């Protein structure tokens, strides 16, 4: 039913977390595009299953085998979208390594992210905890992100205000409570 998706079963996550913990994923799907997320959501089995999103595995301690479907984010892409008087707007795929984005910008003569060089992990995880270092946080350089709702498959563009960044915090970490402006954890 999900022939266009890269679905694997019984995957050892040892290479995919920085502690190299040998934890097994029952099902792992490599996500290489927004369309892949929609395919997961539309799939009769995968769509209903609980999900676990894996970036570079550098902010995780895997203590047991993972029964939820692991969505391993591998969306590629780095490009300059716009040059403005006050900023360059660069788009990066969620699966790119964060440091590769910083290096790419530096090589292209686009300064701004260098305080956050060498932070481990992926671009997609960066807004989840609003990464930061040396007095600079992602929110200081952030324009917007495209997020795919794991329930509906719809793509939403969220700006910094909608991400509700805090110290190593964002709307993506906060639980859904049903209250106005509640969190998006799990979505
Ligand atoms: C040695 C070391 C140094 C570090 N230094 C810093 C530092 O200076 N500053 C700092 O801020 N952090 C630092 N960190 C923490 C780490 O770099 C960040 O938390 C980073 O954002 C994790 O990225 P990741 O791709 O490895 O995320 P993972 O560990 O794979 O995932 C972390 C969380 O984000 C979720 N997630 C990951 N990708 C996505 C996605 N695309 N969409 C939705 N949810 C997603 C996961 O489900 C999980 O809950 C450091 C970590 C290490 C090991």
Coordinates of N, CA and C and ligand atoms in Angstrom, one line a residue:
X1 N 0.8 -1.2 0.0 CA 0.0 0.0 0.0 C 0.9 1.3 0.0
X2 N 2.1 1.1 0.4 CA 3.0 2.3 0.5 C 4.3 2.1 -0.3
X3 N 4.1 1.7 -1.6 CA 5.2 1.3 -2.4 C 6.1 2.5 -2.7
X4 N 5.6 3.7 -2.7 CA 6.5 4.8 -3.0 C 7.3 5.3 -1.8
X5 N 7.0 4.7 -0.6 CA 7.7 5.1 0.6 C 8.8 4.1 0.9
X6 N 9.9 4.7 1.5 CA 11.0 3.9 1.9 C 10.7 3.3 3.3
X7 N 10.1 2.2 3.4 CA 9.7 1.6 4.7 C 10.6 0.4 5.0
X8 N 11.2 0.4 6.2 CA 12.0 -0.7 6.6 C 11.5 -1.2 7.9
X9 N 11.7 -2.5 8.2 CA 11.3 -3.1 9.4 C 12.5 -3.7 10.2
X10 N 12.4 -3.7 11.5 CA 13.5 -4.2 12.3 C 14.8 -3.5 12.1
X11 N 14.8 -2.2 12.3 CA 16.0 -1.4 12.0 C 16.7 -1.1 13.3
X12 N 18.0 -1.4 13.3 CA 18.8 -1.0 14.5 C 19.2 0.5 14.4
X13 N 18.8 1.2 15.4 CA 19.0 2.7 15.4 C 20.4 3.1 15.9
X14 N 21.3 2.1 16.1 CA 22.6 2.4 16.6 C 23.3 3.5 15.8
X15 N 23.3 3.4 14.4 CA 24.0 4.5 13.6 C 23.3 5.8 13.6
X16 N 22.1 5.8 14.2 CA 21.2 7.0 14.0 C 21.0 7.8 15.3
X17 N 21.8 7.4 16.4 CA 21.8 8.3 17.6 C 23.2 8.4 18.1
X18 N 23.5 9.6 18.6 CA 24.9 9.9 18.9 C 25.5 9.1 20.1
X19 N 24.6 8.6 21.0 CA 25.1 7.7 22.0 C 25.4 6.3 21.4
X20 N 25.0 6.0 20.2 CA 25.1 4.7 19.6 C 24.4 3.6 20.4
X21 N 23.2 3.9 20.9 CA 22.5 2.9 21.7 C 21.8 2.0 20.7
X22 N 22.0 0.7 20.9 CA 21.5 -0.3 19.9 C 20.0 -0.6 20.1
X23 N 19.2 0.3 19.8 CA 17.8 0.2 20.0 C 17.1 -0.1 18.7
X24 N 16.1 -0.9 18.7 CA 15.4 -1.4 17.5 C 14.2 -0.6 17.2
X25 N 14.0 -0.2 15.9 CA 12.8 0.4 15.5 C 12.0 -0.7 14.8
X26 N 10.7 -0.9 15.2 CA 9.9 -2.0 14.5 C 9.7 -1.6 13.1
X27 N 9.4 -0.3 12.9 CA 9.1 0.2 11.5 C 9.8 1.6 11.4
X28 N 10.5 1.8 10.3 CA 11.2 3.1 10.0 C 10.9 3.5 8.6
X29 N 10.5 4.8 8.5 CA 10.2 5.3 7.2 C 11.1 6.5 6.9
X30 N 11.8 6.5 5.8 CA 12.7 7.6 5.5 C 11.9 8.7 4.8
X31 N 11.9 9.9 5.4 CA 11.0 11.0 4.9 C 11.9 11.9 4.1
X32 N 11.7 11.9 2.7 CA 12.6 12.7 1.9 C 11.9 13.9 1.3
X33 N 10.6 14.1 1.6 CA 9.8 15.2 1.0 C 8.6 15.4 1.8
X34 N 7.9 16.6 1.6 CA 6.6 16.8 2.2 C 5.6 15.7 1.8
X35 N 5.8 15.3 0.5 CA 4.9 14.3 -0.1 C 5.0 13.0 0.7
X36 N 6.2 12.7 1.1 CA 6.4 11.4 1.9 C 5.5 11.5 3.2
X37 N 5.5 12.6 3.8 CA 4.7 12.7 5.1 C 3.2 12.5 4.7
X38 N 2.8 13.1 3.6 CA 1.4 12.9 3.2 C 1.1 11.4 2.9
X39 N 2.1 10.7 2.3 CA 1.9 9.3 2.0 C 1.8 8.5 3.3
X40 N 2.5 8.9 4.3 CA 2.4 8.2 5.6 C 1.0 8.4 6.2
X41 N 0.6 9.7 6.2 CA -0.7 10.0 6.8 C -1.8 9.3 6.0
X42 N -1.7 9.2 4.7 CA -2.8 8.6 3.9 C -2.7 7.0 3.9
X43 N -1.6 6.5 4.4 CA -1.5 5.0 4.4 C -2.4 4.4 5.5
X44 N -3.2 3.4 5.1 CA -4.1 2.8 6.1 C -3.5 2.3 7.4
X45 N -2.3 1.7 7.3 CA -1.6 1.2 8.5 C -0.8 2.3 9.2
X46 N 0.1 2.9 8.4 CA 1.0 3.9 9.0 C 0.3 5.1 9.5
X47 N -0.7 5.5 8.8 CA -1.4 6.8 9.1 C -2.0 6.7 10.5
X48 N -2.5 5.6 10.9 CA -3.2 5.5 12.3 C -2.1 5.2 13.4
X49 N -1.0 4.7 13.0 CA 0.0 4.3 14.1 C 0.6 5.6 14.7
X50 N 1.0 5.4 16.0 CA 1.7 6.5 16.7 C 3.1 6.7 16.0
X51 N 3.6 7.9 16.0 CA 4.8 8.3 15.3 C 5.9 8.8 16.2
X52 N 7.1 8.6 15.8 CA 8.3 9.1 16.5 C 9.2 9.7 15.5
X53 N 9.5 11.0 15.7 CA 10.3 11.7 14.6 C 11.7 11.7 15.1
X54 N 12.6 11.2 14.1 CA 14.0 11.1 14.4 C 14.8 12.1 13.5
X55 N 15.5 13.0 14.1 CA 16.4 13.8 13.2 C 17.8 13.1 13.3
X56 N 18.8 13.9 13.8 CA 20.1 13.3 13.9 C 20.4 12.5 15.2
X57 N 19.4 12.4 16.0 CA 19.5 11.6 17.2 C 20.6 12.1 18.2
X58 N 20.7 13.4 18.3 CA 21.7 14.0 19.2 C 21.1 14.6 20.4
X59 N 19.8 14.5 20.5 CA 19.2 15.0 21.8 C 18.2 14.0 22.3
X60 N 18.6 12.7 22.2 CA 17.7 11.6 22.6 C 18.5 10.6 23.3
X61 N 17.9 10.0 24.3 CA 18.5 8.7 24.9 C 17.5 7.6 24.7
X62 N 17.8 6.7 23.8 CA 16.9 5.6 23.4 C 17.1 4.5 24.5
X63 N 16.0 4.3 25.3 CA 16.2 3.4 26.4 C 15.5 2.0 26.1
X64 N 14.7 2.0 25.1 CA 14.0 0.7 24.7 C 13.7 0.7 23.2
X65 N 13.3 -0.4 22.7 CA 12.9 -0.5 21.3 C 11.7 0.4 21.1
X66 N 11.6 0.9 19.9 CA 10.6 1.9 19.6 C 9.5 1.3 18.8
X67 N 8.3 1.2 19.4 CA 7.1 0.6 18.7 C 6.5 1.6 17.8
X68 N 6.4 2.9 18.1 CA 5.8 3.8 17.1 C 6.6 3.8 15.8
X69 N 5.9 4.2 14.8 CA 6.6 4.3 13.5 C 7.6 5.4 13.5
X70 N 8.9 5.1 13.3 CA 9.9 6.1 13.3 C 10.0 6.8 11.9
X71 N 9.8 8.1 11.9 CA 9.9 8.9 10.7 C 11.3 9.5 10.7
X72 N 12.2 9.0 9.9 CA 13.5 9.5 9.9 C 13.6 10.6 8.9
X73 N 13.8 11.8 9.4 CA 13.7 13.0 8.5 C 15.0 13.1 7.7
X74 N 14.9 13.0 6.4 CA 16.0 13.1 5.4 C 15.8 14.1 4.3
X75 N 14.9 15.1 4.5 CA 14.6 16.0 3.5 C 15.8 16.8 3.1
X76 N 16.2 16.8 1.8 CA 17.4 17.5 1.5 C 17.1 18.9 0.9
X77 N 18.2 19.7 0.7 CA 18.0 21.0 0.0 C 18.6 22.2 0.8
X78 N 19.3 23.0 0.1 CA 19.9 24.2 0.6 C 19.8 25.2 -0.6
X79 N 19.1 26.3 -0.4 CA 19.2 27.3 -1.5 C 18.9 28.7 -1.0
X80 N 19.4 29.7 -1.7 CA 19.2 31.1 -1.4 C 17.9 31.5 -2.1
X81 N 16.9 31.9 -1.3 CA 15.6 32.2 -1.8 C 15.5 33.7 -2.2
X82 N 16.1 34.6 -1.4 CA 15.9 36.0 -1.6 C 17.0 36.8 -1.0
X83 N 17.4 37.9 -1.6 CA 18.3 38.8 -1.0 C 17.6 40.1 -0.7
X84 N 17.6 40.5 0.6 CA 16.9 41.7 1.0 C 17.9 42.7 1.5
X85 N 17.5 43.9 1.8 CA 18.4 44.9 2.3 C 18.9 44.5 3.7
X86 N 18.0 43.8 4.5 CA 18.4 43.5 5.9 C 18.7 42.0 6.1
X87 N 18.6 41.2 5.1 CA 18.8 39.8 5.3 C 18.9 39.0 4.0
X88 N 19.5 37.8 4.1 CA 19.3 36.8 3.0 C 18.4 35.8 3.6
X89 N 17.5 35.3 2.7 CA 16.5 34.3 3.1 C 17.0 33.0 2.4
X90 N 17.4 32.1 3.3 CA 17.9 30.8 2.9 C 16.9 29.7 3.3
X91 N 16.6 28.8 2.3 CA 15.7 27.7 2.7 C 16.6 26.4 2.8
X92 N 16.3 25.6 3.9 CA 17.0 24.4 4.1 C 16.0 23.3 4.4
X93 N 16.3 22.1 3.8 CA 15.5 20.9 4.1 C 15.7 20.4 5.5
X94 N 14.7 19.9 6.1 CA 14.7 19.5 7.5 C 15.7 18.4 7.8
X95 N 16.1 17.6 6.7 CA 17.1 16.6 6.9 C 18.5 17.0 6.8
X96 N 18.8 18.2 6.4 CA 20.1 18.7 6.3 C 20.8 18.8 7.7
X97 N 22.1 18.5 7.7 CA 22.7 18.7 9.0 C 22.8 20.2 9.3
X98 N 22.5 20.6 10.5 CA 22.5 22.0 10.9 C 23.9 22.6 10.5
X99 N 24.9 22.0 10.9 CA 26.3 22.6 10.7 C 26.5 22.7 9.2
X100 N 26.0 21.8 8.4 CA 26.2 22.0 6.9 C 25.5 23.2 6.4
X101 N 24.4 23.6 7.0 CA 23.7 24.8 6.6 C 24.6 26.0 7.0
X102 N 25.1 26.0 8.2 CA 26.0 27.1 8.7 C 27.2 27.2 7.7
X103 N 27.8 26.1 7.4 CA 29.0 26.1 6.5 C 28.6 26.6 5.1
X104 N 27.5 26.1 4.6 CA 27.0 26.5 3.3 C 26.8 28.0 3.2
X105 N 26.2 28.6 4.3 CA 26.0 30.0 4.3 C 27.3 30.8 4.4
X106 N 28.3 30.3 5.2 CA 29.6 31.0 5.3 C 30.3 30.9 3.9
X107 N 30.3 29.7 3.3 CA 30.9 29.6 2.0 C 30.3 30.5 0.9
X108 N 29.0 30.7 1.1 CA 28.3 31.6 0.1 C 28.4 33.1 0.4
X109 N 29.1 33.4 1.5 CA 29.3 34.8 1.9 C 28.0 35.3 2.6
X110 N 27.3 34.5 3.3 CA 26.1 34.9 4.0 C 26.2 34.7 5.5
X111 N 26.9 35.7 6.1 CA 27.1 35.6 7.6 C 25.8 35.7 8.4
X112 N 25.8 35.2 9.6 CA 24.7 35.4 10.5 C 24.5 34.2 11.5
X113 N 24.8 33.0 11.0 CA 24.6 31.8 11.8 C 25.8 31.3 12.5
X114 N 27.0 32.0 12.3 CA 28.2 31.4 12.7 C 28.3 31.1 14.2
X115 N 27.6 31.9 15.1 CA 27.6 31.6 16.5 C 27.1 30.2 16.8
X116 N 26.3 29.7 15.9 CA 25.6 28.4 16.1 C 26.3 27.3 15.3
X117 N 27.5 27.5 14.9 CA 28.3 26.5 14.2 C 28.5 25.3 15.1
X118 N 28.5 24.1 14.5 CA 28.9 22.9 15.2 C 27.8 22.4 16.2
X119 N 26.7 23.0 16.3 CA 25.6 22.4 17.1 C 25.2 21.1 16.3
X120 N 25.2 20.0 17.0 CA 24.9 18.7 16.3 C 23.4 18.7 16.0
X121 N 23.1 17.8 15.0 CA 21.7 17.6 14.7 C 21.2 18.2 13.3
X122 N 20.0 18.1 13.1 CA 19.4 18.4 11.8 C 18.8 19.8 11.8
X123 N 18.5 20.4 10.6 CA 17.8 21.6 10.5 C 16.4 21.5 11.0
X124 N 15.8 20.4 10.8 CA 14.4 20.3 11.2 C 14.2 20.3 12.7
X125 N 15.2 19.8 13.4 CA 15.1 19.8 14.9 C 15.4 21.1 15.5
X126 N 16.1 22.0 14.7 CA 16.5 23.3 15.3 C 15.4 24.1 15.9
X127 N 14.3 24.3 15.2 CA 13.2 25.1 15.8 C 12.5 24.3 16.9
X128 N 12.6 23.0 17.0 CA 11.8 22.3 18.0 C 12.3 22.8 19.4
X129 N 13.6 22.9 19.6 CA 14.0 23.4 20.9 C 14.7 24.8 20.8
X130 N 14.5 25.5 19.6 CA 15.1 26.8 19.4 C 16.6 26.8 19.9
X131 N 17.3 26.1 19.1 CA 18.8 25.9 19.4 C 19.5 27.2 19.6
X132 N 20.5 27.2 20.3 CA 21.3 28.5 20.5 C 22.7 28.2 21.1
X133 N 23.5 29.2 20.9 CA 24.9 29.2 21.4 C 25.5 30.6 21.4
X134 N 26.3 30.9 22.3 CA 27.1 32.1 22.3 C 26.2 33.4 22.1
X135 N 25.1 33.4 22.9 CA 24.2 34.6 22.9 C 23.3 34.7 21.7
X136 N 23.2 33.7 20.8 CA 22.3 33.8 19.7 C 21.4 32.5 19.7
X137 N 20.2 32.8 19.4 CA 19.3 31.6 19.3 C 18.7 31.6 17.9
X138 N 18.2 30.4 17.5 CA 17.6 30.3 16.2 C 16.6 31.4 15.9
X139 N 15.8 31.7 16.9 CA 14.7 32.7 16.8 C 15.2 34.1 16.3
X140 N 16.5 34.3 16.6 CA 17.1 35.6 16.2 C 17.4 35.7 14.7
X141 N 17.4 34.5 14.0 CA 17.7 34.5 12.6 C 16.6 33.8 11.8
X142 N 15.5 33.5 12.4 CA 14.5 32.6 11.8 C 13.5 33.4 11.0
X143 N 13.1 32.9 9.8 CA 12.0 33.5 9.0 C 10.7 32.8 9.2
X144 N 10.7 31.5 8.8 CA 9.5 30.7 8.9 C 9.8 29.3 8.6
X145 N 8.9 28.4 8.8 CA 9.1 27.0 8.5 C 7.8 26.4 7.9
X146 N 8.0 25.4 7.1 CA 6.9 24.6 6.6 C 6.7 23.3 7.4
X147 N 5.6 23.1 8.0 CA 5.4 21.9 8.9 C 4.2 21.1 8.3
X148 N 4.3 19.8 8.3 CA 3.2 19.0 7.8 C 2.5 18.4 9.1
X149 N 1.2 18.6 9.1 CA 0.4 18.1 10.2 C 0.3 16.6 10.1
X150 N 0.7 15.9 11.1 CA 0.7 14.4 11.0 C -0.7 13.8 11.1
X151 N -1.7 14.6 11.4 CA -3.0 14.1 11.4 C -3.7 14.3 10.0
X152 N -3.6 15.5 9.5 CA -4.3 15.8 8.2 C -3.4 15.7 7.0
X153 N -2.1 15.8 7.2 CA -1.2 15.8 6.0 C -1.0 17.2 5.4
X154 N -1.7 18.2 5.9 CA -1.7 19.5 5.4 C -0.4 20.2 5.8
X155 N 0.1 21.0 4.8 CA 1.3 21.8 5.1 C 0.9 23.2 5.6
X156 N 1.6 23.6 6.7 CA 1.3 24.9 7.3 C 2.6 25.7 7.3
X157 N 2.6 27.0 7.0 CA 3.8 27.8 7.1 C 3.6 28.6 8.4
X158 N 4.6 28.4 9.3 CA 4.5 29.1 10.6 C 5.7 30.1 10.7
X159 N 5.3 31.3 11.2 CA 6.4 32.3 11.4 C 6.9 32.2 12.9
X160 N 7.8 33.0 13.2 CA 8.4 32.9 14.6 C 7.4 33.1 15.7
X161 N 6.4 34.0 15.5 CA 5.4 34.2 16.5 C 4.6 32.9 16.7
X162 N 4.2 32.3 15.6 CA 3.4 31.1 15.7 C 4.2 29.9 16.3
X163 N 5.5 29.9 16.1 CA 6.4 28.9 16.7 C 6.5 29.0 18.2
X164 N 6.2 30.2 18.7 CA 6.2 30.6 20.2 C 7.5 30.1 20.8
X165 N 8.6 30.6 20.3 CA 9.9 30.2 20.8 C 10.1 30.7 22.2
X166 N 10.8 29.9 23.0 CA 11.2 30.3 24.3 C 12.6 29.7 24.5
X167 N 13.2 29.8 25.7 CA 14.5 29.2 25.9 C 14.5 27.7 25.7
X168 N 15.1 27.2 24.7 CA 15.2 25.8 24.3 C 13.7 25.2 24.3
X169 N 12.8 26.0 23.7 CA 11.4 25.7 23.8 C 10.7 26.2 22.6
X170 N 9.6 25.6 22.2 CA 8.7 26.0 21.1 C 7.4 25.4 21.3
X171 N 6.5 25.8 20.4 CA 5.1 25.2 20.4 C 5.2 23.7 20.1
X172 N 6.2 23.3 19.4 CA 6.3 21.9 19.0 C 6.6 21.0 20.2
X173 N 7.1 21.5 21.3 CA 7.4 20.7 22.5 C 6.2 20.7 23.5
X174 N 5.4 21.7 23.3 CA 4.3 21.8 24.3 C 3.1 20.9 24.0
X175 N 2.6 20.4 25.1 CA 1.5 19.4 24.9 C 0.2 20.2 24.4
X176 N -0.6 19.4 23.7 CA -1.9 20.0 23.3 C -2.8 19.9 24.6
X177 N -3.4 21.0 24.9 CA -4.3 21.1 26.0 C -5.8 21.4 25.6
X178 N -6.0 21.8 24.4 CA -7.3 22.3 24.0 C -7.5 23.7 24.2
X179 N -6.7 24.3 25.1 CA -6.8 25.8 25.4 C -6.3 26.6 24.1
X180 N -6.8 27.8 24.0 CA -6.4 28.7 22.9 C -4.8 28.8 22.9
X181 N -4.3 28.6 21.7 CA -2.8 28.7 21.5 C -2.1 27.6 22.1
X182 N -2.7 26.4 22.3 CA -2.1 25.3 22.9 C -0.9 24.7 22.0
X183 N -0.2 23.7 22.6 CA 0.9 23.2 21.9 C 0.6 22.3 20.7
X184 N 1.7 21.9 20.0 CA 1.5 21.1 18.8 C 2.3 19.8 19.0
X185 N 2.7 19.4 20.2 CA 3.5 18.2 20.4 C 2.7 17.0 19.8
X186 N 3.4 16.2 19.1 CA 2.8 15.0 18.5 C 2.1 15.3 17.1
X187 N 2.0 16.6 16.7 CA 1.4 16.9 15.5 C 2.4 17.1 14.3
Ligands
LIG1 C1 27.7 17.4 22.1 C2 26.4 18.1 22.0 C3 26.4 19.5 22.0 C4 25.2 20.3 21.9 N1 25.2 21.6 21.9 C5 24.1 22.3 21.8 C6 24.1 23.8 21.8 O1 25.2 24.4 21.9 N2 23.0 24.4 21.7 C7 21.8 23.8 21.6 O2 20.7 24.4 21.5 N3 21.7 22.4 21.6 C8 22.8 21.7 21.7 N4 22.8 20.3 21.7 C9 21.5 19.7 21.5 C10 21.2 19.3 20.0 O3 22.2 19.7 19.2 C11 19.9 19.9 19.6 O4 18.8 19.5 20.4 C12 19.6 19.5 18.1 O5 18.5 20.4 17.7 C13 19.1 18.1 18.0 O6 18.9 17.8 16.7 P1 18.7 16.3 16.2 O7 18.4 16.4 14.7 O8 19.8 15.4 16.6 O9 17.4 15.9 17.0 P2 16.9 14.5 17.6 O10 17.8 14.2 18.7 O11 16.8 13.5 16.5 O12 15.5 14.9 18.1 C14 15.3 15.8 19.1 C15 13.8 16.1 19.3 O13 13.3 16.8 18.2 C16 12.3 16.1 17.5 N5 12.5 16.3 16.1 C17 13.7 16.1 15.4 N6 13.5 16.4 14.1 C18 12.3 16.9 14.0 C19 11.5 17.4 12.9 N7 12.1 17.5 11.6 N8 10.2 17.7 13.1 C20 9.7 17.6 14.3 N9 10.3 17.1 15.4 C21 11.6 16.8 15.2 C22 12.5 14.6 17.9 O14 11.2 13.9 17.9 C23 12.9 14.8 19.4 O15 11.8 15.0 20.2 C24 24.0 19.6 21.8 C25 23.9 18.2 21.7 C26 25.1 17.4 21.9 C27 25.1 16.0 21.8

